[in-house]
């Protein structure tokens, strides 16, 4: 998951795309996704008024803040996929007109310029000017003052023709202004009415629907939820497709199978405790098996420390092997994970707990005596576990052959753990 | 389905339009009627507080002290804008940014550098938002009043040209209103945790709470009520002063009594007489003043007190008078007689005589603060009142009729919509500053869009419709000061 996030915020490519969905809606109060709810209502039958029939109706409700479409008086719908509508902005038409008008003006401007340019190039313009100065000037002094550039009847009509031919003229009604009497006045009740802060929309709620900016809670209207579309993402090195493009992604799944998190057991710190330098401390770690096979883990001391990281504690590793059960997708949905499984005998001095594909175990470590309180304590060890690769996929492709259990390869992992800081005495 | 194509449908091809305000940023694509989102101009670490990147940092920026942190926070903020909210790859996109006339050159250059070098946008334009606002009402001439978070700027626009010599600005805005709310609450408000006894408020409330109170409860009251409030405040102030004077007089008289007792035998009649006269005058004055104090009336009906829930267990008792008195900071005149109304009138006085009437008829009020209920009504009322009554304006502006425009979107989105319209035009292309230009010119932007580009023919810069920015060079040169 984390990897996916890093990818999506890298400035190289945003892989999610946004648009408005027609089926999914968001709560205007808390921007949570609304869910459709059904309810039975008993209405008198149409044919026989004495009888009553029950009818299913649907409305939308927010699971988070309990806002419902019934609260604002939106009528219920008879079918699940009925069209819920977003309120239209009444000014939308005006805005479209404005845009058309300005586009027209811009086009006209460029056309006029192009015309002026071309006439200059061909020398028409100068000829026209000369002609005008010689003949047109004294006869029509007023018109030449008004239009010094193009004023002869011929050229102006030509220009008009050219303009008309290329695009349609757009006109716009001038905007309405209001004087002191038309502008909205404060209502009289504003002085007497008590302010109920819960009934007035906050600025976040108002800006959530920018063009409407609802002020009262009772005027809330659901907003179409923004849909996310996953775009594909490829590995820069090997050009593998890592993330598949997908509509309405509910989770991010990696298409590529060979990611370490799917194969290597994960080591986590289970519980933090006080660490005292120079004496024996019990550390509890946990192991998670992500593979579909039970794995056996044996611990080895780490002898070859590299220069970058150094442990500053001696570690006493468990000598016996630990078995971690396989990852079972179905187990997540069963409430009692141990039921129906063979009980395993675990040494309680070593194993803290065992739950599905997780196991908790103890380590003993002695941090170096010269550590001061507040210093980080690093321990290191190695562990060996078996690895089946993508054998299960291969098996699936070849056909179900139960007899041939794939042979494991053994991998050794080196682990450095920062188990915490040395406690104060 | 081709997903690349999908991206284009969702606005990939249109220029990106950003209106980065001091508190809220409006962002979307050109040619759309409303912004995609309006978000706080802030960055937030996980679990950390919201840090506004442009707010209250003006002084630092002018001293070029925090340039590095400014660049960092701007790039972080823009990352959020592009990748999280607009969900677009800004590489090879065109960007239009609305900016205020008083936007420091430093900020715009930092933004340009981040956009060009980190996000690799193809080209960008900074456009003055007062001018863009005129697009939404299809007017070339208008008086634009922008009432924003920190300050109010009044700028007349005549035939698509901002008249820079007539601009007016004053630090009247939401931040002042929020300060006023805090002041009133710390004086009269109480805070209560669970069922404990209510305590007075000692520390400053968070800006979020103050903003919420302002948005939910405050309004701009009517002129008559405002006058009463103002008189009441003045009387209170006088009372406080007089108390001080009175106590001084008490000490003085005590001293005199002792002196008289001491000098009585020496028959210093003159001194006694002086003392008697003074005390008589003082008492007389006192009596006269106390009657005038009784005449002061509070506006009626009085506003009832409110209870604001801060969280599950904490409640804030707010005096009702805050609701109308907080926004008065915008309209009560300071020592120089500056309020929003006088700024508009002063600006008109500096405009050419022939244009005054038309400007007065085409007021355009924009900015988030002007969304307070009653704001436009009060502004129009005061404009009319002052133009008729005050000597300074009566001779020159009494013929003007003041009318205000109704833009098709709420006032805080007006300049964004104007920018959206402008960016969808063809002439927008001529105004773009490309990355090459930016790099060649020592990472400096041309000041305002009217400056001629070296590679453009003179025709390109002599547009005649309102779509063009004329007179930009004036603005640019004065901005550099």
PDB file of C-alpha atoms in Angstrom, chain A residues 12 53-54 62 64 83 86 91 109 119 136 167 183 188 198 218 249 271 316 325 336 343 378 423:
ATOM      1  CA  UNK A  12       6.391  11.876 -12.788  1.00  0.00           C
ATOM      2  CA  UNK A  53     -49.542  -3.253   0.725  1.00  0.00           C
ATOM      3  CA  UNK A  54     -45.975  -2.839   1.741  1.00  0.00           C
ATOM      4  CA  UNK A  62     -24.455   8.779   5.512  1.00  0.00           C
ATOM      5  CA  UNK A  64     -20.706   8.542   9.410  1.00  0.00           C
ATOM      6  CA  UNK A  83     -31.567   8.736 -10.967  1.00  0.00           C
ATOM      7  CA  UNK A  86     -27.702  17.192  -8.580  1.00  0.00           C
ATOM      8  CA  UNK A  91     -26.400  30.866 -13.454  1.00  0.00           C
ATOM      9  CA  UNK A 109     -10.047  40.508 -33.010  1.00  0.00           C
ATOM     10  CA  UNK A 119      -3.845  43.965 -46.708  1.00  0.00           C
ATOM     11  CA  UNK A 136     -12.126  60.189 -50.538  1.00  0.00           C
ATOM     12  CA  UNK A 167     -18.214  33.093 -37.751  1.00  0.00           C
ATOM     13  CA  UNK A 183     -29.769  44.797  -3.183  1.00  0.00           C
ATOM     14  CA  UNK A 188     -35.477  41.757  10.279  1.00  0.00           C
ATOM     15  CA  UNK A 198     -25.298  23.445  14.507  1.00  0.00           C
ATOM     16  CA  UNK A 218     -31.570  22.242   5.909  1.00  0.00           C
ATOM     17  CA  UNK A 249     -10.808   0.867  -7.574  1.00  0.00           C
ATOM     18  CA  UNK A 271       5.541  -4.907  22.270  1.00  0.00           C
ATOM     19  CA  UNK A 316      20.340 -14.676  22.536  1.00  0.00           C
ATOM     20  CA  UNK A 325       1.227 -21.253   9.441  1.00  0.00           C
ATOM     21  CA  UNK A 336     -12.469 -17.797  15.919  1.00  0.00           C
ATOM     22  CA  UNK A 343      -3.545 -27.547  18.219  1.00  0.00           C
ATOM     23  CA  UNK A 378      20.069  -2.059  17.559  1.00  0.00           C
ATOM     24  CA  UNK A 423      15.426   3.773  29.532  1.00  0.00           C
TER      25      UNK A 423
END
